[in-house]
PDB file of C-alpha atoms in Angstrom:
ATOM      1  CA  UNK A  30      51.248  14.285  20.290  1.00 90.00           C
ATOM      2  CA  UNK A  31      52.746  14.499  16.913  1.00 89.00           C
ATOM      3  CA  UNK A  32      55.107  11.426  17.630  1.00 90.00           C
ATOM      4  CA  UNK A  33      51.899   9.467  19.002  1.00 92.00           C
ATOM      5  CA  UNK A  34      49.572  10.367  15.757  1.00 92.00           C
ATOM      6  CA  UNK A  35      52.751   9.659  13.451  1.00 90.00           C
ATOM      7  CA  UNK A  36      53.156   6.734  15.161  1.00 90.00           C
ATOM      8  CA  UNK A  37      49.401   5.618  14.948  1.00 90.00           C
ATOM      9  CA  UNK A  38      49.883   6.549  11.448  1.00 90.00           C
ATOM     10  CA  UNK A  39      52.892   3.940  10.746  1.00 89.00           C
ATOM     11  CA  UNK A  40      50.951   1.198  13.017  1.00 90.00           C
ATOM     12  CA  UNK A  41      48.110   1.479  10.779  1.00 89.00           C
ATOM     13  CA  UNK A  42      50.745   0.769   7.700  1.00 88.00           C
ATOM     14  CA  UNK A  43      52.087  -2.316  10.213  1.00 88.00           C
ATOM     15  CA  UNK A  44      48.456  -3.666   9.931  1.00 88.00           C
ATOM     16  CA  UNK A  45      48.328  -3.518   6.238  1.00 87.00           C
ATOM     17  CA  UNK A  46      51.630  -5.527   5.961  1.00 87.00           C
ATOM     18  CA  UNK A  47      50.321  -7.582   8.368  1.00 87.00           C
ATOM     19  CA  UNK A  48      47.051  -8.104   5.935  1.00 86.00           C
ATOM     20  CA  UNK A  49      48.782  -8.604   2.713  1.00 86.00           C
ATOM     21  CA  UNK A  50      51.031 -10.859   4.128  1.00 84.00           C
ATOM     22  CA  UNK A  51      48.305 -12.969   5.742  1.00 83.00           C
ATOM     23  CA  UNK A  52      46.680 -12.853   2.423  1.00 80.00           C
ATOM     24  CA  UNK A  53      49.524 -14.691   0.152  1.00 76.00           C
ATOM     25  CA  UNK A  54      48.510 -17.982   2.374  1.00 77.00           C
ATOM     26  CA  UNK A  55      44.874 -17.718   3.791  1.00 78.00           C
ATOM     27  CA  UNK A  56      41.745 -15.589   2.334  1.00 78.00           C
ATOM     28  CA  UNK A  57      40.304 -13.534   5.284  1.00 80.00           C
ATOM     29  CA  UNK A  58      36.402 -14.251   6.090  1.00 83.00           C
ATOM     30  CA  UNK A  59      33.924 -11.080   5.992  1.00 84.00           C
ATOM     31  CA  UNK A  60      33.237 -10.232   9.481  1.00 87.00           C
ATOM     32  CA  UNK A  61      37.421 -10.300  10.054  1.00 85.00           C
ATOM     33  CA  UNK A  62      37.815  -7.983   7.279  1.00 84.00           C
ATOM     34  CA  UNK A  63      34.893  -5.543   8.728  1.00 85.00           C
ATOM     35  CA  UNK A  64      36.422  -5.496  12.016  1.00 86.00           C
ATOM     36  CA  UNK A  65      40.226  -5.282  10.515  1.00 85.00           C
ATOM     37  CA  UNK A  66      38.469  -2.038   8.609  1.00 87.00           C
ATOM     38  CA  UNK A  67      36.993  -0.665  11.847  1.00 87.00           C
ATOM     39  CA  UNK A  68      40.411  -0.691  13.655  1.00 87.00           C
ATOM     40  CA  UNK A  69      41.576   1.125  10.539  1.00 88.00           C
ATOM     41  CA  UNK A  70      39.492   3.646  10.889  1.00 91.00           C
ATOM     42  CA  UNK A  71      40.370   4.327  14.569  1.00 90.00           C
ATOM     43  CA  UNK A  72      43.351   4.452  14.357  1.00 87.00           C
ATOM     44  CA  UNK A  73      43.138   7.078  11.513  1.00 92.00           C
ATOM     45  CA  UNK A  74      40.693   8.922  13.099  1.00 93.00           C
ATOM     46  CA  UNK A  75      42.937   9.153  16.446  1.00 93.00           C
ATOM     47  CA  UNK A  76      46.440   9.770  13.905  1.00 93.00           C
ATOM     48  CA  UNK A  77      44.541  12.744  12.725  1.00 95.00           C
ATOM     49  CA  UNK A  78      43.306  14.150  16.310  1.00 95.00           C
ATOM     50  CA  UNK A  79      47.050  13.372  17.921  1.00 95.00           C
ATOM     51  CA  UNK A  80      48.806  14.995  14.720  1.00 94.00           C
ATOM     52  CA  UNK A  81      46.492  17.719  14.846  1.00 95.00           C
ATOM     53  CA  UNK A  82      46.530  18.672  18.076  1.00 95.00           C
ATOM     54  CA  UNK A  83      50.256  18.551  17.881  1.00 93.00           C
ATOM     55  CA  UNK A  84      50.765  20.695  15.026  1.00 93.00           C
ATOM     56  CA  UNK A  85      48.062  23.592  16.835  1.00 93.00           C
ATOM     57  CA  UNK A  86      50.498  23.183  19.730  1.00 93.00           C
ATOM     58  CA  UNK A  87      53.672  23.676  17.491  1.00 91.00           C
ATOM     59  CA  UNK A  88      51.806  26.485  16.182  1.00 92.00           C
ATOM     60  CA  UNK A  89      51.127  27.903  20.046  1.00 93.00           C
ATOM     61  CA  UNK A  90      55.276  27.750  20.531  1.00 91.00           C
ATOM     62  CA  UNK A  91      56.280  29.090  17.136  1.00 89.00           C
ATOM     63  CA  UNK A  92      54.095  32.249  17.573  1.00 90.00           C
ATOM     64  CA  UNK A  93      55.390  32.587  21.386  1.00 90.00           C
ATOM     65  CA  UNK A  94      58.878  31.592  20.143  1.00 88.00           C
ATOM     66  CA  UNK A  95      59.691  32.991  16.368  1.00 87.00           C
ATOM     67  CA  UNK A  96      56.463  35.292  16.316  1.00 86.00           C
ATOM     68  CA  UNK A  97      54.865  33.609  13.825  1.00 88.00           C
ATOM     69  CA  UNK A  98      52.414  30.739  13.298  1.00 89.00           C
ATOM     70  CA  UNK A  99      53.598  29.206  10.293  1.00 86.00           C
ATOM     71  CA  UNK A 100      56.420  29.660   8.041  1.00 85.00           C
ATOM     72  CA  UNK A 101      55.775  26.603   5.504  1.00 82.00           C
ATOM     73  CA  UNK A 102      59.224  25.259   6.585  1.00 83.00           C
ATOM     74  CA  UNK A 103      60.088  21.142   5.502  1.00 81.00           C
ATOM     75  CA  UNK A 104      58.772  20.106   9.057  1.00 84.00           C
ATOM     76  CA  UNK A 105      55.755  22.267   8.987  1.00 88.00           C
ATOM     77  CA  UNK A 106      55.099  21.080   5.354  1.00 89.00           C
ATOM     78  CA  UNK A 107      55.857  17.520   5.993  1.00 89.00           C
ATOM     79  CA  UNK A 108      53.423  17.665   9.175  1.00 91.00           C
ATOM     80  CA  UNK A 109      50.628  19.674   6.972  1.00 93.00           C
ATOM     81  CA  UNK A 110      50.825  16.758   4.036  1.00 93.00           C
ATOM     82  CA  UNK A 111      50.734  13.872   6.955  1.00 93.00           C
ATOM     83  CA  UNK A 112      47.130  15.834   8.781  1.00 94.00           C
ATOM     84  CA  UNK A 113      45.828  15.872   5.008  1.00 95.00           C
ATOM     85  CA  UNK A 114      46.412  12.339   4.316  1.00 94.00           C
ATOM     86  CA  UNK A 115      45.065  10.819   7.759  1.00 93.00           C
ATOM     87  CA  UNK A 116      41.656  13.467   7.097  1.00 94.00           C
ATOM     88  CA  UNK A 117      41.187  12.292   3.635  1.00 93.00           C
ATOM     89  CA  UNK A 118      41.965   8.636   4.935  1.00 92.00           C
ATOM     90  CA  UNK A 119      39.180   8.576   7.688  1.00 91.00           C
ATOM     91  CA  UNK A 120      36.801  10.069   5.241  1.00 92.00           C
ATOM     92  CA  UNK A 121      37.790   7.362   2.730  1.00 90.00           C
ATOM     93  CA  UNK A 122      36.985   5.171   5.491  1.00 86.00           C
ATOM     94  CA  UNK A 123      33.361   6.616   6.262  1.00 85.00           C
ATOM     95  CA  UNK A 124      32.372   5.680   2.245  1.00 84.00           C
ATOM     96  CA  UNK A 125      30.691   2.589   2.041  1.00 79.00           C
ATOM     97  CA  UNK A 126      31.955   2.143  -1.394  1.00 81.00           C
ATOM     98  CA  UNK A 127      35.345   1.098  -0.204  1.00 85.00           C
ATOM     99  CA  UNK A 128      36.844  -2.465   0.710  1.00 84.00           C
ATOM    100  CA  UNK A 129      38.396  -3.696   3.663  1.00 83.00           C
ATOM    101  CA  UNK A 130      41.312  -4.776   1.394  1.00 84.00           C
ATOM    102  CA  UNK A 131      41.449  -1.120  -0.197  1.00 86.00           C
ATOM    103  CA  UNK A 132      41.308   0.887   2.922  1.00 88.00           C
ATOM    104  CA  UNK A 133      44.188  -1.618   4.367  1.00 86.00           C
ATOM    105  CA  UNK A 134      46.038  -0.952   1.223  1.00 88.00           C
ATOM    106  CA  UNK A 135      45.619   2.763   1.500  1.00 89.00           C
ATOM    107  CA  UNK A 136      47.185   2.449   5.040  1.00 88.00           C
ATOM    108  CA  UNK A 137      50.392   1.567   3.174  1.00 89.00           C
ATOM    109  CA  UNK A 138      50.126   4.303   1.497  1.00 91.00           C
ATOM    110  CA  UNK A 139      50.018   6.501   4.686  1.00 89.00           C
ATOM    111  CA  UNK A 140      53.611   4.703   5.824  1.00 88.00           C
ATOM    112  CA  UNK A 141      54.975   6.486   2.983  1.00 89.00           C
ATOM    113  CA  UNK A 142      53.371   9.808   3.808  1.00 91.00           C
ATOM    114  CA  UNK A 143      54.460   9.033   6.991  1.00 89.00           C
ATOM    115  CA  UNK A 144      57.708   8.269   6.047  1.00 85.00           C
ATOM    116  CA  UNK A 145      59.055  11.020   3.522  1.00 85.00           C
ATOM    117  CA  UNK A 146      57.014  13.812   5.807  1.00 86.00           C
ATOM    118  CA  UNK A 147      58.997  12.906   8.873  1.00 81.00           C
ATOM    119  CA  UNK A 148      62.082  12.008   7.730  1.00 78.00           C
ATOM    120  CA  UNK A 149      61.928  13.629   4.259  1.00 77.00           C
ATOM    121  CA  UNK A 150      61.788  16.863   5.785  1.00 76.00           C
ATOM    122  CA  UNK A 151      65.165  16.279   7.754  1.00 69.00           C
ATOM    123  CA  UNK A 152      66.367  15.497   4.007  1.00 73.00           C
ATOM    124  CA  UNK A 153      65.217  18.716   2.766  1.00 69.00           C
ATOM    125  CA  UNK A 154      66.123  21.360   5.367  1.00 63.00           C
ATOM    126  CA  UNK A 155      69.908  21.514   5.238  1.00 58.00           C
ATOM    127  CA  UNK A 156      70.370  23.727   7.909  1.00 54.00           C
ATOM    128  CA  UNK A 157      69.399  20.518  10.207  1.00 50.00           C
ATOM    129  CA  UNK A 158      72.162  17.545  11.081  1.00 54.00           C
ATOM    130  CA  UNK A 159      70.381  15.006   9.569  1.00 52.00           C
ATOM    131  CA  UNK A 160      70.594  14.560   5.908  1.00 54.00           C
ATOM    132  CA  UNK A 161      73.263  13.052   3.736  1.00 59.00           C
ATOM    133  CA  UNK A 162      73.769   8.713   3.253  1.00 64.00           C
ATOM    134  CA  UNK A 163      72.610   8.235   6.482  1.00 66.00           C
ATOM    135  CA  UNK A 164      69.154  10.090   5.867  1.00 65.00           C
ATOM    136  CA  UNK A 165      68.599   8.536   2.769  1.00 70.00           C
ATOM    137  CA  UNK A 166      69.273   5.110   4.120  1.00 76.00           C
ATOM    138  CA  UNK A 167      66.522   5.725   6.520  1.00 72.00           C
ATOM    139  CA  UNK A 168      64.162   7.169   4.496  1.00 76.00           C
ATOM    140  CA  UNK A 169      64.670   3.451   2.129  1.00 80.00           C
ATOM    141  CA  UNK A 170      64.460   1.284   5.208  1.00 80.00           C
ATOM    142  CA  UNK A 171      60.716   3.157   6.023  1.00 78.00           C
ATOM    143  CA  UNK A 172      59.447   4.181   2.565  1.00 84.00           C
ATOM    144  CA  UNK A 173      60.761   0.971   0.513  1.00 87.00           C
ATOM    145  CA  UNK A 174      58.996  -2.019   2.279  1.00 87.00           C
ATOM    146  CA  UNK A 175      55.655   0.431   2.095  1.00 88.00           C
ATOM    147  CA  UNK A 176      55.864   0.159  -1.203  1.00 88.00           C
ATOM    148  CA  UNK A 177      56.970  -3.368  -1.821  1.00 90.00           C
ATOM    149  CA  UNK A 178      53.827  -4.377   0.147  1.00 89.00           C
ATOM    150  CA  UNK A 179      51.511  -1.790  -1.762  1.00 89.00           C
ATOM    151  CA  UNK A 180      52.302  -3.430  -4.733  1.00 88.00           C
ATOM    152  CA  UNK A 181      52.303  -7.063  -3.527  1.00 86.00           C
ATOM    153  CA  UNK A 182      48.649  -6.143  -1.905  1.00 84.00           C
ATOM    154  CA  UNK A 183      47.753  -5.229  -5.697  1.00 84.00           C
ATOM    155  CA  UNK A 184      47.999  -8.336  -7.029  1.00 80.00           C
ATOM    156  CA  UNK A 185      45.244 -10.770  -7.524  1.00 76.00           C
ATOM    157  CA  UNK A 186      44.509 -13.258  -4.989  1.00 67.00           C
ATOM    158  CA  UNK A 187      43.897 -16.188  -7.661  1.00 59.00           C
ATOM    159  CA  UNK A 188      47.812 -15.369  -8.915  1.00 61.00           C
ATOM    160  CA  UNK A 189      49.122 -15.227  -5.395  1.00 56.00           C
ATOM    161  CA  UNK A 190      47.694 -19.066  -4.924  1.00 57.00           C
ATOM    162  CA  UNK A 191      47.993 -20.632  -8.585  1.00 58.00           C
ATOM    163  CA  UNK A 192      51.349 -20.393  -8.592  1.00 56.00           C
ATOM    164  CA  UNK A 193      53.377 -24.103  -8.251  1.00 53.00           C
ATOM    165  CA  UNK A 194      56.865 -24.783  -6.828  1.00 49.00           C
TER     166      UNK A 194
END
């Protein structure tokens, strides 16, 4: 369930790259951008169940496991800053203050969540295999064209277009 609402998660990012790169050519009409906003918020909303559920159930296993719930280790933290994003996300998405173009922005914003809780937290705990060139690498090839995008969806749709080659 974790992979699923992490997954849903980095979709939702997939949509937003999908938006702002839709947006350098063509202007999106209203009722698009309302449903392209509604799909946002489902998938957010189902992220949050999915990662939720899966972190109860890690929670389940550690106590039957390590006799404990919680032990703020890198993957519980990582997991705990991923459920707080996708619940402040949906309720982002419930104001009515907020545009479509925002919310998809902010979906960008949950890839890098996304991407430095899940594989950020391999970085971090050194007692795992996974850390080193190779996780930094990775982390780049998530976190990096998140960001590139965030920043390109910033800019001005009148500067995106007035430009002449």
């Amino acid at each position: 369930t974790v992979t699923l609402g992490y997954g849903g998660a980095l979709l939702l990012g997939a949509i937003g790259i999908c938006f702002v790169s839709q947006r350098c050519f063509h202007d999106f009409s209203q009722p698009r951008l309302e449903s392209l906003k509604r799909a946002s918020f489902i998938f957010t909303s189902l992220a949050a169940v999915l990662t939720a559920a899966g972190i109860g159930l890690g929670m389940i296993w550690s106590k039957a496991a390590w006799g404990r719930y919680w032990a703020w280790d890198a993957k519980e933290t990582g997991a705990f800053c991923i459920l707080a994003w996708l619940l402040v996300s949906t309720a982002i998405h419930r104001w009515d203050g907020i545009s479509a173009r925002a919310v998809l922005l902010l979906g960008l914003v949950g890839n890098i969540v996304v991407g430095l809780g899940w594989f950020g937290a391999n970085l971090v705990a050194r007692k795992l295999p996974f850390y080193g060139v190779e996780g930094l690498a990775l982390i780049t090839v998530v976190v990096a064209p998140s960001v590139f995008f965030f920043v390109a969806g910033l800019v001005p749709t009148v500067w995106l277009r007035s430009t002449k080659y």
